[in-house]
Amino acid sequence: MESFADGGLPPDDVVVAALRAGDEAMFATLLDTWSRGMLWLARSHVSTNDSAQEVVQDTWLAVIRGIDAFEGRSSVKTWVYRILVNTARKRGVRENRVVPWSSAFEHEGPTVEPARFQGADDPFPGFWKDVPAAWPTPEGEVLAAEVRGLITKALAELPSRQRVVITLRDVEGCTSEEVCEILEISPANQRVLLHRARAAVRGRLEEYFETAGRSA
Amino acid sequence: MKRFSCDEVVELVTAYLEGDLDETTRCLFAEHLSGCEGCARYLGQIRATADALGALGASGPGAGGEPSRPPSDGLPRSARERLLGAFREHRRS
Ligand SMILES: [Zn+2]
């Protein structure tokens, strides 16, 4: 998927050269582009928002200290996020909050309410009872802002691993390879987490559009 | 030959969008989609959801005016200023 969030960033060699030359605008751009995703990622390892903020700040300080030694064996983004994950894990251990990332317990069950499909006694078991309603095209600032708020809330309510994966992939625009490398999870695990997260957020949008449709 | 029902198709949409389905499964998936308005719409809505999330990223930290939710809004301004200061300081030394 085309990365919106990183659309404005130049290639890695340009970024690294700029940081080494002390280009503050470049550093600010990275800060502003990645910090939110980093906060969410950190938050899934530690117990409070404050703690997550400290992890992200420590990560950026490590980036400042480490940029001269960066060898370019991975992308800058993967490098930064790997520092973040290591910092967050250490902190999580200190807080006795170790999250088993390979845990499969979030992978159970269907992502669409089974009641939406015909049952064994219906003419077409497993087929839609009623097809999903078409969504309106969001028009106007109010609706767009409302949808943004809704999605933000839906993200906040996801189980942490799902939230991290969907944030990295869809909000921050990482590739699946990057996410697997950053989180040290398998491609299959990455895909399941992304799938469950997207289905959950779609479900919240569906509820919203149905309610909005009725009240209109 | 096996044919997918809708409740199976909805669980394959991400694998389909990721290009992770094997050839046979991809064909069966596409065949179902071409004859099923509900699943075609579902796939479109999953795409729309991913696009909306991308737009959220594009809007940048601080957008949306929800200061009560730090994780959704990026670093607080004070932390940002401190880090920029640390960057300046380090490059100078
Ligand atoms: Zn179908």
GROMACS .gro file of C-alpha atoms and ligand atoms in nm:
model
  310
    1MET     CA    1   0.000   0.000   0.000
    2GLU     CA    2   0.125   0.348  -0.081
    3SER     CA    3   0.263   0.512   0.227
    4PHE     CA    4   0.094   0.840   0.301
    5ALA     CA    5   0.277   0.902   0.624
    6ASP     CA    6   0.621   0.862   0.474
    7GLY     CA    7   0.534   1.021   0.142
    8GLY     CA    8   0.723   1.334   0.241
    9LEU     CA    9   1.045   1.167   0.354
   10PRO     CA   10   1.346   1.162   0.120
   11PRO     CA   11   1.552   0.844   0.065
   12ASP     CA   12   1.748   0.703   0.358
   13ASP     CA   13   2.091   0.819   0.244
   14VAL     CA   14   1.962   1.176   0.225
   15VAL     CA   15   1.803   1.146   0.570
   16VAL     CA   16   2.121   1.006   0.727
   17ALA     CA   17   2.345   1.267   0.563
   18ALA     CA   18   2.114   1.545   0.682
   19LEU     CA   19   2.107   1.416   1.040
   20ARG     CA   20   2.485   1.384   1.046
   21ALA     CA   21   2.513   1.739   0.914
   22GLY     CA   22   2.295   1.859   1.201
   23ASP     CA   23   1.988   1.938   0.990
   24GLU     CA   24   1.736   2.013   1.263
   25ALA     CA   25   1.442   2.039   1.022
   26MET     CA   26   1.506   1.682   0.909
   27PHE     CA   27   1.520   1.561   1.268
   28ALA     CA   28   1.195   1.744   1.343
   29THR     CA   29   1.030   1.583   1.041
   30LEU     CA   30   1.125   1.234   1.161
   31LEU     CA   31   1.004   1.318   1.510
   32ASP     CA   32   0.669   1.439   1.381
   33THR     CA   33   0.623   1.155   1.135
   34TRP     CA   34   0.709   0.860   1.356
   35SER     CA   35   0.648   0.957   1.719
   36ARG     CA   36   0.280   0.870   1.730
   37GLY     CA   37   0.332   0.519   1.596
   38MET     CA   38   0.628   0.486   1.832
   39LEU     CA   39   0.412   0.588   2.127
   40TRP     CA   40   0.157   0.324   2.045
   41LEU     CA   41   0.425   0.065   2.002
   42ALA     CA   42   0.588   0.165   2.331
   43ARG     CA   43   0.254   0.171   2.508
   44SER     CA   44   0.198  -0.194   2.425
   45HIS     CA   45   0.508  -0.286   2.626
   46VAL     CA   46   0.480  -0.057   2.928
   47SER     CA   47   0.206   0.022   3.174
   48THR     CA   48   0.136   0.396   3.137
   49ASN     CA   49   0.129   0.670   2.874
   50ASP     CA   50   0.399   0.858   3.068
   51SER     CA   51   0.619   0.553   3.062
   52ALA     CA   52   0.561   0.518   2.687
   53GLN     CA   53   0.659   0.882   2.634
   54GLU     CA   54   0.982   0.827   2.823
   55VAL     CA   55   1.058   0.522   2.611
   56VAL     CA   56   1.004   0.725   2.293
   57GLN     CA   57   1.221   1.011   2.423
   58ASP     CA   58   1.497   0.769   2.523
   59THR     CA   59   1.475   0.616   2.177
   60TRP     CA   60   1.520   0.952   2.005
   61LEU     CA   61   1.814   1.032   2.235
   62ALA     CA   62   1.970   0.699   2.133
   63VAL     CA   63   1.909   0.791   1.768
   64ILE     CA   64   2.084   1.125   1.820
   65ARG     CA   65   2.383   0.948   1.977
   66GLY     CA   66   2.383   0.659   1.732
   67ILE     CA   67   2.329   0.818   1.391
   68ASP     CA   68   2.702   0.855   1.322
   69ALA     CA   69   2.748   0.480   1.374
   70PHE     CA   70   2.440   0.377   1.173
   71GLU     CA   71   2.559   0.129   0.912
   72GLY     CA   72   2.259   0.118   0.687
   73ARG     CA   73   2.205  -0.255   0.711
   74SER     CA   74   1.834  -0.189   0.757
   75SER     CA   75   1.623   0.113   0.669
   76VAL     CA   76   1.648   0.411   0.905
   77LYS     CA   77   1.291   0.351   1.009
   78THR     CA   78   1.348  -0.012   1.099
   79TRP     CA   79   1.662   0.088   1.287
   80VAL     CA   80   1.476   0.351   1.491
   81TYR     CA   81   1.184   0.119   1.564
   82ARG     CA   82   1.419  -0.162   1.665
   83ILE     CA   83   1.584   0.069   1.919
   84LEU     CA   84   1.237   0.156   2.041
   85VAL     CA   85   1.131  -0.206   2.082
   86ASN     CA   86   1.448  -0.292   2.274
   87THR     CA   87   1.411   0.013   2.498
   88ALA     CA   88   1.043  -0.062   2.557
   89ARG     CA   89   1.110  -0.429   2.634
   90LYS     CA   90   1.376  -0.343   2.893
   91ARG     CA   91   1.138  -0.100   3.051
   92GLY     CA   92   0.854  -0.351   3.038
   93VAL     CA   93   1.069  -0.606   3.218
   94ARG     CA   94   1.143  -0.346   3.485
   95GLU     CA   95   0.771  -0.286   3.520
   96ASN     CA   96   0.700  -0.657   3.528
   97ARG     CA   97   0.496  -0.621   3.219
   98VAL     CA   98   0.633  -0.863   2.966
   99VAL     CA   99   0.412  -0.912   2.665
  100PRO     CA  100   0.449  -1.243   2.482
  101TRP     CA  101   0.453  -1.120   2.126
  102SER     CA  102   0.413  -1.455   1.961
  103SER     CA  103   0.107  -1.530   2.172
  104ALA     CA  104  -0.172  -1.671   1.960
  105PHE     CA  105  -0.464  -1.606   2.189
  106GLU     CA  106  -0.580  -1.305   1.992
  107HIS     CA  107  -0.615  -1.515   1.680
  108GLU     CA  108  -0.924  -1.709   1.772
  109GLY     CA  109  -1.268  -1.688   1.624
  110PRO     CA  110  -1.423  -1.525   1.320
  111THR     CA  111  -1.370  -1.153   1.253
  112VAL     CA  112  -1.723  -1.098   1.127
  113GLU     CA  113  -2.020  -1.169   1.353
  114PRO     CA  114  -2.142  -1.523   1.259
  115ALA     CA  115  -2.502  -1.400   1.285
  116ARG     CA  116  -2.438  -1.195   0.971
  117PHE     CA  117  -2.432  -1.520   0.771
  118GLN     CA  118  -2.700  -1.778   0.699
  119GLY     CA  119  -2.710  -2.077   0.930
  120ALA     CA  120  -2.711  -2.448   0.856
  121ASP     CA  121  -3.090  -2.454   0.804
  122ASP     CA  122  -3.097  -2.156   0.567
  123PRO     CA  123  -3.087  -2.193   0.187
  124PHE     CA  124  -2.721  -2.080   0.157
  125PRO     CA  125  -2.527  -2.160   0.476
  126GLY     CA  126  -2.227  -1.934   0.521
  127PHE     CA  127  -2.354  -1.670   0.276
  128TRP     CA  128  -2.458  -1.321   0.381
  129LYS     CA  129  -2.805  -1.291   0.532
  130ASP     CA  130  -2.809  -0.925   0.433
  131VAL     CA  131  -2.518  -0.789   0.236
  132PRO     CA  132  -2.324  -0.510   0.411
  133ALA     CA  133  -2.479  -0.169   0.346
  134ALA     CA  134  -2.291   0.064   0.114
  135TRP     CA  135  -2.096   0.338   0.291
  136PRO     CA  136  -2.141   0.704   0.213
  137THR     CA  137  -1.840   0.886   0.075
  138PRO     CA  138  -1.730   1.108   0.363
  139GLU     CA  139  -1.804   1.461   0.259
  140GLY     CA  140  -1.744   1.784   0.440
  141GLU     CA  141  -1.512   1.867   0.725
  142VAL     CA  142  -1.744   1.769   1.009
  143LEU     CA  143  -1.794   1.415   0.888
  144ALA     CA  144  -1.426   1.374   0.809
  145ALA     CA  145  -1.329   1.495   1.155
  146GLU     CA  146  -1.591   1.271   1.313
  147VAL     CA  147  -1.463   0.969   1.123
  148ARG     CA  148  -1.108   1.054   1.226
  149GLY     CA  149  -1.211   1.068   1.589
  150LEU     CA  150  -1.397   0.741   1.557
  151ILE     CA  151  -1.101   0.563   1.401
  152THR     CA  152  -0.867   0.699   1.666
  153LYS     CA  153  -1.100   0.561   1.932
  154ALA     CA  154  -1.133   0.228   1.753
  155LEU     CA  155  -0.753   0.198   1.741
  156ALA     CA  156  -0.724   0.277   2.111
  157GLU     CA  157  -0.965  -0.006   2.191
  158LEU     CA  158  -0.782  -0.277   1.997
  159PRO     CA  159  -0.573  -0.540   2.177
  160SER     CA  160  -0.222  -0.397   2.191
  161ARG     CA  161  -0.053  -0.626   1.935
  162GLN     CA  162  -0.326  -0.566   1.682
  163ARG     CA  163  -0.304  -0.194   1.744
  164VAL     CA  164   0.070  -0.189   1.694
  165VAL     CA  165   0.057  -0.385   1.370
  166ILE     CA  166  -0.227  -0.185   1.214
  167THR     CA  167  -0.065   0.141   1.324
  168LEU     CA  168   0.268   0.048   1.171
  169ARG     CA  169   0.113  -0.085   0.852
  170ASP     CA  170  -0.185   0.135   0.773
  171VAL     CA  171  -0.123   0.457   0.967
  172GLU     CA  172   0.256   0.477   0.946
  173GLY     CA  173   0.288   0.300   0.613
  174CYS     CA  174   0.549   0.034   0.702
  175THR     CA  175   0.579  -0.271   0.477
  176SER     CA  176   0.493  -0.615   0.614
  177GLU     CA  177   0.864  -0.704   0.600
  178GLU     CA  178   0.951  -0.401   0.813
  179VAL     CA  179   0.684  -0.487   1.069
  180CYS     CA  180   0.805  -0.847   1.097
  181GLU     CA  181   1.161  -0.725   1.144
  182ILE     CA  182   1.066  -0.457   1.398
  183LEU     CA  183   0.846  -0.685   1.608
  184GLU     CA  184   1.030  -1.011   1.542
  185ILE     CA  185   0.712  -1.189   1.442
  186SER     CA  186   0.645  -1.426   1.154
  187PRO     CA  187   0.476  -1.307   0.833
  188ALA     CA  188   0.175  -1.527   0.913
  189ASN     CA  189   0.142  -1.378   1.261
  190GLN     CA  190   0.174  -1.027   1.120
  191ARG     CA  191  -0.100  -1.092   0.867
  192VAL     CA  192  -0.342  -1.237   1.124
  193LEU     CA  193  -0.294  -0.941   1.357
  194LEU     CA  194  -0.345  -0.696   1.071
  195HIS     CA  195  -0.652  -0.884   0.951
  196ARG     CA  196  -0.820  -0.888   1.290
  197ALA     CA  197  -0.739  -0.523   1.349
  198ARG     CA  198  -0.873  -0.405   1.012
  199ALA     CA  199  -1.189  -0.612   1.055
  200ALA     CA  200  -1.246  -0.457   1.399
  201VAL     CA  201  -1.197  -0.099   1.274
  202ARG     CA  202  -1.422  -0.169   0.972
  203GLY     CA  203  -1.685  -0.294   1.217
  204ARG     CA  204  -1.673   0.034   1.409
  205LEU     CA  205  -1.707   0.234   1.087
  206GLU     CA  206  -2.001   0.016   0.983
  207GLU     CA  207  -2.179   0.080   1.313
  208TYR     CA  208  -2.113   0.450   1.275
  209PHE     CA  209  -2.243   0.475   0.918
  210GLU     CA  210  -2.554   0.271   1.007
  211THR     CA  211  -2.636   0.500   1.297
  212ALA     CA  212  -2.559   0.809   1.091
  213GLY     CA  213  -2.779   0.674   0.812
  214ARG     CA  214  -3.073   0.615   1.043
  215SER     CA  215  -3.056   0.956   1.207
  216ALA     CA  216  -3.021   1.139   0.874
  217MET     CA  217  -1.405  -2.811  -0.693
  218LYS     CA  218  -1.432  -2.630  -0.361
  219ARG     CA  219  -1.622  -2.307  -0.359
  220PHE     CA  220  -1.592  -2.049  -0.083
  221SER     CA  221  -1.884  -1.928   0.122
  222CYS     CA  222  -1.897  -1.564   0.232
  223ASP     CA  223  -1.791  -1.638   0.590
  224GLU     CA  224  -1.474  -1.796   0.450
  225VAL     CA  225  -1.408  -1.515   0.204
  226VAL     CA  226  -1.419  -1.241   0.470
  227GLU     CA  227  -1.136  -1.419   0.655
  228LEU     CA  228  -0.919  -1.417   0.343
  229VAL     CA  229  -0.943  -1.050   0.247
  230THR     CA  230  -0.618  -0.947   0.416
  231ALA     CA  231  -0.424  -1.241   0.273
  232TYR     CA  232  -0.570  -1.146  -0.066
  233LEU     CA  233  -0.474  -0.779  -0.033
  234GLU     CA  234  -0.126  -0.880   0.087
  235GLY     CA  235  -0.081  -1.101  -0.217
  236ASP     CA  236  -0.032  -1.402   0.008
  237LEU     CA  237  -0.291  -1.640  -0.140
  238ASP     CA  238  -0.169  -1.929  -0.353
  239GLU     CA  239  -0.283  -1.934  -0.713
  240THR     CA  240  -0.576  -2.176  -0.664
  241THR     CA  241  -0.711  -1.997  -0.360
  242ARG     CA  242  -0.673  -1.659  -0.529
  243CYS     CA  243  -0.876  -1.779  -0.828
  244LEU     CA  244  -1.152  -1.920  -0.607
  245PHE     CA  245  -1.153  -1.598  -0.408
  246ALA     CA  246  -1.180  -1.383  -0.721
  247GLU     CA  247  -1.451  -1.607  -0.863
  248HIS     CA  248  -1.659  -1.572  -0.547
  249LEU     CA  249  -1.609  -1.196  -0.547
  250SER     CA  250  -1.723  -1.155  -0.906
  251GLY     CA  251  -2.056  -1.314  -0.819
  252CYS     CA  252  -2.110  -1.178  -0.468
  253GLU     CA  253  -2.207  -0.819  -0.408
  254GLY     CA  254  -2.175  -0.857  -0.030
  255CYS     CA  255  -1.816  -0.980  -0.033
  256ALA     CA  256  -1.711  -0.734  -0.303
  257ARG     CA  257  -1.849  -0.459  -0.084
  258TYR     CA  258  -1.679  -0.604   0.224
  259LEU     CA  259  -1.343  -0.606   0.047
  260GLY     CA  260  -1.399  -0.247  -0.066
  261GLN     CA  261  -1.479  -0.145   0.291
  262ILE     CA  262  -1.163  -0.309   0.426
  263ARG     CA  263  -0.968  -0.114   0.163
  264ALA     CA  264  -1.154   0.205   0.259
  265THR     CA  265  -1.071   0.138   0.624
  266ALA     CA  266  -0.700   0.101   0.546
  267ASP     CA  267  -0.715   0.420   0.337
  268ALA     CA  268  -0.885   0.610   0.618
  269LEU     CA  269  -0.612   0.493   0.856
  270GLY     CA  270  -0.353   0.614   0.607
  271ALA     CA  271  -0.523   0.953   0.596
  272LEU     CA  272  -0.502   0.960   0.975
  273GLY     CA  273  -0.126   0.918   0.945
  274ALA     CA  274  -0.109   1.187   0.678
  275SER     CA  275  -0.293   1.433   0.903
  276GLY     CA  276   0.006   1.422   1.138
  277PRO     CA  277   0.044   1.430   1.514
  278GLY     CA  278  -0.163   1.690   1.688
  279ALA     CA  279  -0.443   1.675   1.433
  280GLY     CA  280  -0.792   1.602   1.551
  281GLY     CA  281  -0.767   1.818   1.861
  282GLU     CA  282  -0.773   1.541   2.119
  283PRO     CA  283  -0.510   1.640   2.373
  284SER     CA  284  -0.653   1.389   2.622
  285ARG     CA  285  -0.517   1.104   2.415
  286PRO     CA  286  -0.141   1.130   2.411
  287PRO     CA  287  -0.074   0.807   2.219
  288SER     CA  288  -0.283   0.926   1.927
  289ASP     CA  289  -0.134   1.269   1.914
  290GLY     CA  290   0.241   1.223   1.914
  291LEU     CA  291   0.483   1.363   2.169
  292PRO     CA  292   0.385   1.659   2.384
  293ARG     CA  293   0.529   1.988   2.264
  294SER     CA  294   0.762   2.015   2.563
  295ALA     CA  295   0.918   1.674   2.495
  296ARG     CA  296   0.953   1.763   2.128
  297GLU     CA  297   1.134   2.085   2.215
  298ARG     CA  298   1.367   1.900   2.455
  299LEU     CA  299   1.458   1.647   2.186
  300LEU     CA  300   1.524   1.918   1.929
  301GLY     CA  301   1.745   2.085   2.189
  302ALA     CA  302   1.932   1.759   2.249
  303PHE     CA  303   1.983   1.720   1.875
  304ARG     CA  304   2.124   2.073   1.842
  305GLU     CA  305   2.343   2.020   2.149
  306HIS     CA  306   2.484   1.689   2.027
  307ARG     CA  307   2.562   1.811   1.676
  308ARG     CA  308   2.745   2.109   1.817
  309SER     CA  309   2.967   1.900   2.046
  310ZN      ZN  310  -1.978  -1.367  -0.060
   0.00000   0.00000   0.00000
